[in-house]
Structure formats: structure tokens, C-alpha cells
Coordinates of C-alpha atoms and ligand atoms in Angstrom, one line a residue:
M1 CA 63.3 -60.6 -39.6
R2 CA 64.7 -62.7 -36.8
L3 CA 67.6 -60.1 -37.1
L4 CA 65.2 -57.1 -36.7
R5 CA 63.8 -59.0 -33.7
S6 CA 67.1 -59.6 -32.1
L7 CA 68.2 -55.9 -32.5
V8 CA 64.9 -54.4 -31.0
L9 CA 65.0 -56.9 -28.3
G10 CA 68.5 -56.3 -27.8
L11 CA 68.0 -52.5 -27.6
A12 CA 65.3 -53.2 -24.7
F13 CA 65.9 -53.6 -21.0
P14 CA 67.8 -56.4 -19.1
A15 CA 66.4 -59.9 -19.0
T16 CA 65.2 -59.7 -15.2
L17 CA 63.1 -56.9 -16.2
A18 CA 59.6 -58.1 -16.8
S19 CA 58.8 -57.8 -20.8
Q20 CA 61.5 -56.8 -22.7
T21 CA 59.6 -54.5 -25.2
I22 CA 57.8 -52.4 -22.2
P23 CA 60.4 -49.4 -22.0
G24 CA 61.8 -48.8 -18.7
P25 CA 60.4 -45.0 -18.6
E26 CA 56.9 -46.2 -18.9
Y27 CA 56.9 -48.0 -15.9
A28 CA 58.1 -44.8 -14.3
A29 CA 55.3 -42.8 -16.1
R30 CA 52.7 -45.6 -14.6
R31 CA 54.0 -44.7 -11.2
D32 CA 53.7 -41.2 -11.8
S33 CA 50.2 -41.5 -13.3
L34 CA 49.3 -43.7 -10.0
A35 CA 50.9 -41.0 -7.8
A36 CA 48.9 -38.1 -9.7
R37 CA 45.7 -39.9 -9.1
I38 CA 46.2 -40.8 -5.4
D39 CA 47.8 -37.1 -4.6
S40 CA 48.9 -37.9 -1.3
G41 CA 49.4 -41.2 0.8
V42 CA 51.4 -44.4 0.8
V43 CA 51.0 -47.3 -1.9
V44 CA 52.0 -50.8 -0.4
A45 CA 52.1 -53.3 -3.3
F46 CA 53.2 -57.0 -2.5
G47 CA 55.0 -59.1 -5.1
G48 CA 54.5 -62.8 -5.7
R49 CA 55.9 -65.2 -3.2
A50 CA 58.5 -67.7 -4.3
P51 CA 56.6 -70.9 -5.0
V52 CA 55.7 -73.5 -2.3
G53 CA 55.6 -76.1 -5.2
P54 CA 57.0 -77.2 -8.4
D55 CA 55.7 -74.2 -10.4
R56 CA 58.1 -71.6 -12.0
F57 CA 57.5 -68.1 -10.4
L58 CA 55.3 -65.8 -12.0
Q59 CA 55.1 -62.0 -10.8
L60 CA 51.7 -60.9 -9.8
P61 CA 50.0 -58.3 -12.3
A62 CA 49.7 -54.9 -10.3
F63 CA 53.2 -55.3 -8.8
R64 CA 54.6 -56.0 -12.2
Y65 CA 52.7 -53.2 -13.9
L66 CA 54.3 -50.9 -11.5
T67 CA 58.1 -52.0 -10.8
G68 CA 58.9 -54.5 -13.8
F69 CA 60.5 -56.1 -11.1
L70 CA 60.6 -60.1 -11.7
E71 CA 61.8 -61.7 -8.6
P72 CA 59.9 -63.4 -5.7
D73 CA 59.1 -61.9 -2.1
A74 CA 59.4 -58.2 -3.0
A75 CA 57.2 -55.4 -1.7
F76 CA 57.0 -52.2 -3.3
V77 CA 56.2 -48.5 -1.5
M78 CA 55.8 -45.0 -2.7
V79 CA 55.1 -42.0 -0.6
V80 CA 53.2 -39.7 -2.6
R81 CA 53.0 -36.2 -1.4
P82 CA 51.8 -33.0 -3.6
G83 CA 55.3 -32.0 -4.2
G84 CA 56.8 -35.4 -5.5
S85 CA 56.7 -39.0 -4.8
R86 CA 59.1 -41.6 -3.7
A87 CA 59.4 -45.5 -4.5
T88 CA 61.0 -48.2 -2.7
L89 CA 61.7 -51.5 -3.6
F90 CA 62.2 -54.0 -0.7
T91 CA 63.8 -57.1 -2.2
S92 CA 64.6 -60.5 -0.6
E93 CA 68.0 -62.1 0.4
R94 CA 68.8 -65.5 -0.6
D95 CA 70.7 -67.9 1.5
P96 CA 73.9 -68.6 -0.7
R97 CA 73.3 -72.6 -0.5
R98 CA 69.7 -71.8 -1.9
A99 CA 70.8 -69.4 -4.4
L100 CA 72.9 -72.3 -6.0
Y101 CA 69.5 -73.4 -7.0
D102 CA 67.3 -70.6 -7.6
G103 CA 70.1 -68.2 -8.7
F104 CA 71.4 -65.1 -7.2
P105 CA 69.2 -62.2 -6.8
P106 CA 70.1 -58.9 -7.7
D107 CA 71.9 -56.4 -5.1
S108 CA 70.2 -53.0 -4.4
A109 CA 72.6 -51.2 -7.1
A110 CA 71.7 -53.6 -9.7
V111 CA 67.7 -53.4 -9.0
A112 CA 68.1 -49.5 -9.0
R113 CA 69.7 -49.6 -12.1
Q114 CA 67.4 -52.3 -13.7
T115 CA 64.3 -50.4 -12.4
G116 CA 64.9 -47.2 -11.4
I117 CA 63.7 -47.5 -8.0
A118 CA 65.7 -47.1 -4.9
A119 CA 66.0 -50.9 -3.0
R120 CA 66.2 -52.0 0.4
R121 CA 65.9 -55.2 2.2
I122 CA 62.5 -56.9 2.9
G123 CA 63.6 -57.0 6.5
A124 CA 63.3 -53.1 6.7
L125 CA 59.7 -53.1 5.6
P126 CA 57.7 -53.1 8.7
A127 CA 59.7 -50.5 10.4
H128 CA 59.6 -48.3 7.4
L129 CA 55.8 -48.6 7.0
D130 CA 55.4 -47.9 10.8
S131 CA 57.1 -44.7 10.6
L132 CA 55.0 -43.9 7.7
A133 CA 51.9 -44.7 9.7
G134 CA 52.8 -41.3 11.9
T135 CA 52.8 -39.1 9.0
G136 CA 48.9 -39.1 8.9
L137 CA 49.0 -40.3 5.3
P138 CA 46.2 -42.6 4.3
F139 CA 47.5 -45.7 3.0
Y140 CA 46.6 -47.5 -0.2
T141 CA 47.1 -51.3 -1.1
L142 CA 47.6 -53.2 -4.0
R143 CA 47.0 -57.2 -2.6
D144 CA 48.6 -59.9 -3.8
F145 CA 46.1 -62.2 -5.9
A146 CA 47.4 -63.2 -8.9
N147 CA 43.7 -62.7 -10.7
A148 CA 41.3 -60.2 -9.9
D149 CA 38.4 -62.8 -10.4
A150 CA 39.9 -64.3 -6.9
A151 CA 39.9 -60.8 -5.0
Q152 CA 36.9 -62.0 -3.3
T153 CA 38.5 -64.8 -1.7
D154 CA 41.7 -63.3 -0.9
S155 CA 41.9 -63.1 2.8
L156 CA 44.8 -65.4 4.0
T157 CA 47.2 -64.0 1.4
R158 CA 50.5 -62.7 2.9
G159 CA 49.9 -59.2 1.8
A160 CA 46.4 -59.3 3.3
S161 CA 47.7 -60.6 6.8
F162 CA 50.3 -58.2 6.9
M163 CA 48.0 -55.0 6.2
H164 CA 45.4 -56.6 9.1
R165 CA 48.5 -56.9 11.5
F166 CA 49.9 -53.7 10.2
A167 CA 46.3 -51.9 10.5
D168 CA 45.7 -53.6 14.2
R169 CA 49.3 -51.8 15.4
H170 CA 47.9 -48.8 14.1
P171 CA 44.2 -48.2 15.0
G172 CA 42.8 -45.1 13.4
L173 CA 45.0 -45.3 10.1
T174 CA 43.0 -44.6 6.9
I175 CA 43.5 -47.7 4.8
R176 CA 42.1 -48.1 1.1
D177 CA 41.9 -50.0 -1.9
A178 CA 44.2 -49.1 -4.6
H179 CA 43.1 -51.4 -7.4
P180 CA 40.2 -49.2 -8.5
T181 CA 42.5 -46.5 -9.5
L182 CA 45.2 -48.8 -10.8
D183 CA 42.8 -50.7 -12.7
S184 CA 41.7 -47.6 -14.6
L185 CA 45.2 -47.0 -15.5
R186 CA 45.4 -50.6 -16.8
T187 CA 42.4 -50.3 -19.0
R188 CA 44.0 -48.8 -22.0
K189 CA 46.9 -50.2 -23.5
S190 CA 49.9 -48.1 -24.4
P191 CA 51.3 -48.8 -27.7
A192 CA 54.3 -51.3 -26.3
E193 CA 51.6 -53.1 -24.2
Q194 CA 50.1 -53.4 -27.7
A195 CA 52.9 -54.8 -29.1
M196 CA 53.3 -57.4 -26.4
L197 CA 49.6 -58.6 -26.4
R198 CA 49.9 -58.8 -30.5
R199 CA 52.9 -61.0 -30.0
A200 CA 51.0 -63.5 -27.8
I201 CA 48.3 -63.3 -30.1
D202 CA 50.1 -64.0 -32.8
L203 CA 51.9 -67.0 -31.4
T204 CA 48.4 -68.4 -30.3
V205 CA 47.1 -67.8 -34.2
E206 CA 50.1 -69.9 -35.2
A207 CA 49.6 -72.6 -32.8
L208 CA 45.7 -72.8 -33.8
R209 CA 46.7 -73.2 -37.4
E210 CA 49.1 -75.9 -36.4
V211 CA 46.5 -78.0 -34.4
M212 CA 44.0 -77.5 -37.1
R213 CA 46.2 -79.3 -39.5
M214 CA 47.1 -82.0 -36.8
L215 CA 43.6 -82.6 -35.2
R216 CA 42.2 -86.2 -35.7
P217 CA 39.6 -88.1 -34.1
G218 CA 41.1 -90.8 -31.6
M219 CA 43.6 -88.2 -30.5
W220 CA 43.3 -87.7 -26.9
E221 CA 42.4 -84.1 -25.5
Y222 CA 45.9 -83.7 -23.5
E223 CA 47.6 -84.4 -26.7
V224 CA 46.2 -81.2 -28.4
E225 CA 46.8 -79.3 -24.8
A226 CA 50.5 -80.4 -25.5
M227 CA 50.5 -79.1 -28.8
F228 CA 49.5 -76.0 -27.7
Q229 CA 52.2 -75.9 -24.8
S230 CA 55.0 -76.7 -27.2
A231 CA 54.3 -74.0 -29.7
F232 CA 53.9 -71.4 -27.1
R233 CA 57.3 -72.0 -25.8
R234 CA 59.0 -72.9 -29.2
G235 CA 57.6 -69.6 -30.2
G236 CA 59.4 -67.6 -27.3
G237 CA 56.1 -67.0 -25.4
D238 CA 56.0 -67.7 -21.7
G239 CA 53.7 -70.8 -22.4
P240 CA 49.8 -71.0 -21.6
A241 CA 48.5 -67.7 -20.1
F242 CA 45.6 -69.9 -18.6
V243 CA 45.2 -73.6 -18.6
S244 CA 43.9 -74.3 -21.9
I245 CA 40.3 -75.4 -22.4
I246 CA 40.3 -78.4 -25.0
G247 CA 36.8 -79.7 -24.6
S248 CA 35.4 -82.6 -27.0
G249 CA 31.8 -83.8 -27.3
P250 CA 30.2 -83.5 -24.1
N251 CA 32.9 -81.4 -22.6
S252 CA 32.3 -78.7 -25.3
T253 CA 29.3 -77.8 -23.2
Q254 CA 31.3 -77.0 -19.8
Y255 CA 32.4 -73.4 -20.4
H256 CA 35.7 -73.8 -18.2
Y257 CA 36.3 -77.4 -18.6
N258 CA 40.0 -78.1 -18.3
A259 CA 40.8 -81.8 -17.1
N260 CA 41.8 -82.5 -20.8
D261 CA 41.5 -86.3 -20.2
R262 CA 38.9 -87.5 -22.7
R263 CA 39.6 -89.3 -26.1
I264 CA 38.4 -87.3 -29.1
G265 CA 35.3 -89.1 -31.0
K266 CA 34.5 -89.1 -34.6
G267 CA 31.8 -86.8 -35.6
E268 CA 32.4 -84.6 -32.6
V269 CA 33.3 -80.8 -31.9
V270 CA 36.2 -79.7 -29.9
V271 CA 36.2 -76.3 -28.4
M272 CA 39.8 -75.1 -27.8
D273 CA 39.9 -71.9 -25.7
V274 CA 43.8 -71.0 -25.4
G275 CA 46.4 -68.1 -25.0
A276 CA 50.0 -67.7 -25.1
G277 CA 51.3 -65.6 -22.4
Y278 CA 54.0 -63.2 -23.8
G279 CA 56.2 -61.1 -21.5
G280 CA 53.3 -61.4 -18.9
Y281 CA 50.6 -60.4 -21.4
A282 CA 47.8 -63.2 -22.0
A283 CA 46.3 -63.8 -25.6
D284 CA 42.7 -65.5 -25.1
V285 CA 41.5 -67.1 -28.4
T286 CA 38.8 -69.8 -29.0
R287 CA 38.1 -71.9 -31.9
T288 CA 35.6 -75.0 -32.2
L289 CA 36.8 -77.4 -35.0
P290 CA 34.7 -80.6 -36.2
A291 CA 37.1 -83.5 -35.2
N292 CA 36.9 -85.1 -38.3
G293 CA 37.5 -82.0 -40.5
R294 CA 33.9 -81.5 -41.9
F295 CA 30.9 -79.6 -39.9
S296 CA 28.1 -81.8 -39.7
A297 CA 24.6 -80.0 -40.2
E298 CA 23.7 -79.7 -36.8
Q299 CA 27.4 -78.4 -35.8
R300 CA 26.9 -76.0 -38.8
A301 CA 23.3 -74.6 -37.6
I302 CA 24.8 -73.9 -34.2
Y303 CA 28.3 -72.6 -35.4
R304 CA 26.3 -70.1 -37.7
I305 CA 24.3 -68.5 -35.3
V306 CA 27.3 -68.2 -32.8
R307 CA 29.6 -66.4 -35.6
E308 CA 26.2 -64.2 -36.3
A309 CA 26.4 -63.3 -32.6
Q310 CA 30.0 -62.5 -32.9
A311 CA 29.9 -60.2 -35.9
A312 CA 26.7 -58.3 -34.6
A313 CA 29.1 -57.5 -31.4
E314 CA 32.0 -56.5 -33.5
K315 CA 30.1 -54.1 -35.7
V316 CA 29.0 -52.3 -32.4
A317 CA 32.3 -52.0 -30.7
R318 CA 34.0 -48.6 -31.7
P319 CA 35.1 -45.9 -29.5
G320 CA 32.3 -44.6 -27.6
A321 CA 29.9 -47.4 -28.1
P322 CA 27.9 -48.5 -24.8
F323 CA 28.7 -51.9 -23.4
E324 CA 25.0 -52.7 -23.1
A325 CA 24.4 -52.1 -27.0
W326 CA 27.2 -54.5 -27.8
R327 CA 26.1 -57.3 -25.2
E328 CA 22.5 -56.8 -26.6
A329 CA 23.7 -57.2 -30.4
A330 CA 25.1 -60.4 -29.7
R331 CA 22.1 -61.6 -27.3
E332 CA 19.6 -60.9 -30.0
A333 CA 21.5 -62.9 -32.5
V334 CA 21.6 -65.8 -30.2
A335 CA 18.1 -65.4 -29.0
R336 CA 16.9 -65.3 -32.7
G337 CA 19.0 -68.3 -33.7
V338 CA 18.0 -70.6 -30.9
A339 CA 14.4 -69.9 -31.5
R340 CA 15.0 -70.7 -35.0
L341 CA 16.4 -74.0 -34.2
G342 CA 13.7 -74.8 -31.8
L343 CA 15.7 -74.8 -28.8
T344 CA 13.5 -71.9 -27.1
E345 CA 9.6 -71.4 -27.6
S346 CA 9.9 -68.2 -29.0
V347 CA 12.7 -65.4 -29.4
D348 CA 11.7 -63.7 -26.2
A349 CA 10.2 -66.7 -24.2
T350 CA 11.3 -66.4 -20.7
F351 CA 11.4 -69.8 -17.9
D352 CA 12.0 -70.3 -14.3
P353 CA 15.8 -70.9 -14.1
P354 CA 17.8 -72.3 -11.5
W355 CA 19.3 -68.9 -10.8
A356 CA 16.0 -67.2 -10.1
E357 CA 17.2 -64.3 -8.0
Q358 CA 19.2 -63.1 -10.7
C359 CA 16.6 -62.2 -12.9
Q360 CA 15.8 -59.2 -10.4
T361 CA 19.1 -57.3 -11.8
N362 CA 19.3 -59.0 -14.7
P363 CA 16.0 -60.0 -16.3
V364 CA 18.1 -61.6 -19.5
A365 CA 18.9 -64.2 -16.8
C366 CA 15.3 -65.3 -17.2
T367 CA 15.0 -66.0 -21.2
Q368 CA 15.4 -69.4 -22.5
A369 CA 17.8 -68.3 -24.9
F370 CA 20.0 -67.3 -21.9
L371 CA 20.1 -71.0 -21.0
Y372 CA 22.4 -72.0 -23.8
M373 CA 25.1 -69.1 -23.0
A374 CA 24.8 -67.8 -19.8
H375 CA 28.3 -66.5 -19.9
G376 CA 29.7 -63.0 -20.4
L377 CA 30.3 -61.7 -24.0
G378 CA 33.9 -60.9 -23.4
H379 CA 36.5 -58.9 -21.4
G380 CA 39.6 -57.1 -21.4
I381 CA 43.0 -59.0 -21.9
G382 CA 46.4 -57.8 -20.5
L383 CA 48.6 -58.8 -17.7
E384 CA 45.5 -60.7 -16.8
V385 CA 43.7 -62.9 -19.0
H386 CA 40.4 -61.3 -17.6
D387 CA 41.6 -57.7 -17.7
R388 CA 40.0 -54.2 -17.7
P389 CA 37.7 -53.3 -19.3
H390 CA 35.0 -55.7 -17.9
P391 CA 32.6 -55.1 -20.6
W392 CA 30.6 -58.3 -19.5
Y393 CA 28.3 -56.2 -17.1
G394 CA 27.5 -52.8 -16.2
A395 CA 27.5 -49.7 -18.3
G396 CA 30.5 -47.9 -20.0
T397 CA 31.7 -47.3 -23.3
F398 CA 34.6 -48.5 -25.5
Q399 CA 37.6 -46.6 -25.5
A400 CA 40.5 -46.3 -28.0
G401 CA 43.5 -48.5 -26.6
D402 CA 41.1 -51.3 -25.0
V403 CA 42.2 -54.9 -26.1
F404 CA 39.4 -57.2 -25.2
T405 CA 37.8 -60.3 -26.7
I406 CA 34.6 -61.1 -28.0
E407 CA 33.3 -64.8 -27.2
P408 CA 29.9 -65.8 -27.9
G409 CA 29.0 -69.5 -27.5
I410 CA 26.0 -72.0 -27.4
Y411 CA 26.2 -74.9 -25.7
V412 CA 23.3 -77.8 -25.8
S413 CA 23.1 -80.4 -23.6
R414 CA 20.4 -82.5 -22.1
K415 CA 21.6 -81.8 -19.0
L416 CA 20.2 -78.2 -19.4
L417 CA 16.8 -79.4 -19.2
E418 CA 17.3 -81.9 -16.0
I419 CA 18.6 -78.6 -14.0
L420 CA 15.6 -76.8 -14.4
P421 CA 13.2 -76.5 -11.1
D422 CA 10.0 -78.8 -11.9
T423 CA 7.4 -75.8 -12.7
P424 CA 4.1 -75.6 -14.8
K425 CA 6.2 -73.0 -17.0
N426 CA 9.2 -75.2 -17.5
R427 CA 7.5 -78.2 -18.1
A428 CA 5.7 -76.7 -21.2
M429 CA 9.1 -75.6 -22.4
I430 CA 10.6 -78.9 -21.9
A431 CA 7.8 -80.4 -24.0
K432 CA 8.3 -78.2 -26.5
V433 CA 12.1 -77.9 -26.7
R434 CA 13.2 -81.4 -26.1
P435 CA 13.3 -82.7 -29.7
A436 CA 15.8 -79.7 -30.5
V437 CA 17.9 -80.3 -27.3
E438 CA 18.1 -84.0 -28.3
R439 CA 19.4 -83.2 -31.9
Y440 CA 22.0 -80.7 -30.8
H441 CA 22.9 -82.5 -27.8
D442 CA 26.5 -82.3 -27.0
I443 CA 27.3 -79.5 -29.4
G444 CA 29.2 -76.9 -27.6
V445 CA 30.4 -73.6 -29.9
R446 CA 32.6 -70.9 -28.8
I447 CA 34.3 -68.5 -31.0
E448 CA 36.4 -65.7 -29.3
D449 CA 38.5 -63.4 -30.8
D450 CA 41.0 -60.5 -29.4
Y451 CA 40.4 -56.8 -30.5
L452 CA 41.7 -53.7 -30.4
I453 CA 39.9 -50.5 -30.4
T454 CA 41.5 -47.6 -32.5
D455 CA 40.4 -44.1 -32.9
R456 CA 38.9 -45.1 -36.1
G457 CA 37.1 -48.3 -34.9
I458 CA 38.0 -51.8 -34.2
D459 CA 41.1 -54.2 -35.3
W460 CA 40.6 -57.8 -35.4
L461 CA 43.9 -58.9 -33.9
S462 CA 43.3 -62.7 -33.7
R463 CA 43.2 -63.9 -37.5
A464 CA 43.3 -67.7 -37.1
P465 CA 40.9 -69.6 -39.6
R466 CA 37.2 -68.8 -38.6
E467 CA 34.4 -69.1 -41.0
M468 CA 33.6 -72.8 -41.3
A469 CA 35.0 -73.3 -44.6
E470 CA 38.3 -71.8 -43.6
I471 CA 38.5 -74.1 -41.2
E472 CA 37.6 -77.1 -42.9
A473 CA 40.1 -76.0 -45.8
E474 CA 43.1 -75.6 -42.9
M475 CA 42.1 -78.8 -41.7
A476 CA 42.3 -80.5 -45.0
R477 CA 45.9 -79.2 -45.5
P478 CA 48.8 -81.9 -45.2
R479 CA 50.1 -82.6 -41.9
D480 CA 53.7 -81.7 -42.7
A481 CA 52.4 -78.3 -43.6
A482 CA 52.3 -77.8 -39.5
S483 CA 55.9 -78.5 -39.2
R484 CA 57.2 -75.8 -41.4
Ligands
LIG1 N1 39.7 -68.7 -21.4 C1 38.7 -68.0 -20.4 C2 37.9 -66.9 -21.1 O1 37.8 -67.2 -22.4 O2 37.5 -66.0 -20.4
LIG2 MN1 39.3 -67.9 -23.4
LIG3 MN1 38.0 -64.8 -23.0

């Protein structure tokens, strides 16, 4: 198996290219697809900058998708005309002394050989773009954020500043956002991308199994985090694709808790939301474990509902299935379940939430059940951990080639009642639900899995133990089974 793997990797592209199993022609095909959609214009994409701190360099997803080029401080320009397109990579030189620390960057011949794109020095970029501004072609920019979740706050990045100055120099020039077009290409994952994602997911599943066998009350959340980091690197992955969420007890109820600095107590649940990166592609899987190996009756009750919600969404997700129906299936299961436990007054009871203005566009935000799961049901995964598609909002349908998560959760804390506006409706609700909230206080459960939509249906990719009995059985296995 190992021999087979090294043979496969050995046939792939040089190590300085993005992902060893994304073949070079696929990058060219991506550029051609973008060019075909734009028809005519100038695409400008900025790569990531050399880290200014101690971090390892990570290439930006949009730039990586189009070039596979993994060196910092580069830019990509593609001139698209109806008759054909011409791409150029602008790459940075490195001071020879600095190169002793950071390595010698490839020269333009090596870049062209590796990427199939002509290379020039980055210093030539401004004059090159100035000359293209005179052609009358519109410009399409790909901005330099590492995660589209940060798109709205991207105002001072290098690419944004560069393009502002460029636009000032050329008033009247049309400058458009190329992200929606590129995003539509990135939505469906090619077979090579699916293989990268499967590898990232397999590493994550293996690490989850290992941690299930090792977890004990009294451990610190950071010890668990370190086990994942170690497993991801040992398996040949990039490391964690995002900061691991290891939330025990009260921390289990905070969706994106990641300080990971608390000692895990007996009888608590531990939410572990983790994902390995592999060749830039991100897995994203969550398991919730009972610290001492056995779920309590209260933990079981919550876990069962979350799992039912996930199963309900799994049943809906098929090629052509609408996102709304998928969200609704899980929402209904959660609403039924929390009502059964007395956490809400009834299945469709409403309240006056602290986010009342959101109920105009999303009436579900005003249902009491929403208080216990106020996050989206899932998202695509790919070069970003929140990649296309984004079925957690809006209309749309699943398509073959979508790789995405389903991640319902229920999070109970008495804090939820403390943040409610003091209104007659809320007072009545609190009087009814407080005993249940006290009973399930500090139990947060999220179950997150990764799936592929195929022509026939849906493939569950992240097959880590998931049913309560399976998790308990894995946790009961001897520890040294973990170090096979
Ligand atoms: N790991 C972040 C998320 O599940 O979306
Ligand atoms: Mn996650
Ligand atoms: Mn997720």
C-alpha cells in the first residue's frame, strides 16, 4: 500500500506545486474555464505574502486553485480575449542572504516548467497592468483573503490596496469581482480534488479514533488538541486545516470555542471539531465524547436528537435536492426533540430573541428551538474549510461533485436564558423551560460529517465511530491499540 502510494505520488508534479495529486493539466483547465466564463478581460489574483511572524507560509486558496504555485509574494495575471488567453505569473526575488533562511525561489524557467505559466519578476507588475489598462478590457480581481468568511473585512490587504491605487491612476476603468465566477468553478470537486479531500478526511477519522481511545477525565483540552496535531502531521497532512475546537463542559456549548485551555472533568461531554489539511484541502469533522467513556442519560437524550437531525438531513441530500428542504428536515428534528425534553414550550413556539431584527428575513430565528442551534447546518469543504457550496442559507440545489458537511448541534446552557430580553413572552417561556435547561445545563453536542454528492445519491466520507454505542466501544478499547 505504501509502495503504491509512493508510486502514485512519484508520478505527480514537483513538490513545489500545490497538491501533489492535482495534475498540472487540471490547473490549466481551471484557467481555461475561468477564461471561458469571462470571455474578455484581465484577471488579477494576488498570492499570499511571506509571513511576517513565525507562521509557516500558506498559499491563498483562489490563487492556489488557478496556479498551484506555492511561493509567497506572487501575482497572477491572465489576459482573456475571445481568441485565447495569456497568463503570466509575477514572482518575487529573494535576497541571497535571506534565501539561506527561506530557500532559493525557483527561477522563471523552473516556474514555467512547473506551472505551465510564463514567469516574470514581480517588479514588472505595475507597468504591465498600466499597459493593459489602455486596452479597454475590464479587470477582474481575486482578492487576497485566506478565507471568504473574511471577505467583508478585507480592506487593507495588499491586493486591495494595490487595486485601489491602480484604479485611482486609471479613472473610468471597469474593475469587477472575479470571486463569484471562480467560486462557481470551485463548487463541484473534480475526481482529483475528491481524492485530496478523502485523504484529509481519512487522516481526520484515524485521529478521532486514536483520541477516542486516549481520552480520560483530568486531561487538558490542549493535550487533546496536541494529539490531533501530531496525528495529522504523522499521517503526512499539512496539519490542522483550522484551529481545533476542543470544548469540554461549559465550553461544549460555545460553537467556535478554541482556547482549549481547560481541564476536562468527569461526567462532561467534549466537543471535538477538527480537520486535517492535505495538499491545501480541508476536512471538517466533529465528534462529541463523554469524558469518562459512557454517556449519561441527559447526554444521551441530547445526542439522540442531534443524530436524528443529521440523519434526516442525510436522507434529503441528493442531486437536485433543494437546500431549503435539507435545512428544514434537520430543523424539524431539532424542534421536535427539544420540545420533547421541555427545552421549549412546544414544537413551533416562538420567543423574543436578542436578534429580533433577523426574524424579518428568517422567521425560524424567532422560534424557541433556534435558541439551541443558532448556526448553519453545513457548508462545502475544499481549499477553504467553508468552501462552496454554502447551503446553510439561500436557495439552491445539491449537485454531483459537492463535498460538504452536515453538522447539527444542540447546546444547552443557563446563559441562554440570561441573554433573553425581558419581555412578557420571554418571562412566560423561561418559567416553563428553566427546569429542563437546568437539567441539561452545559451539555453541548455537535455531530459533523463530510459527504460527497454522487450521481446516485450521497456518500458518507467521514466514517469515524458516530453512534453512541460505537463511540463507547471505541473508548473502551485498550489505549495501546491507539499506537498501532
Ligand atoms: N469547524 C468549523 C465548522 O464546523 O464550520
Ligand atoms: Mn467543524
Ligand atoms: Mn463545519
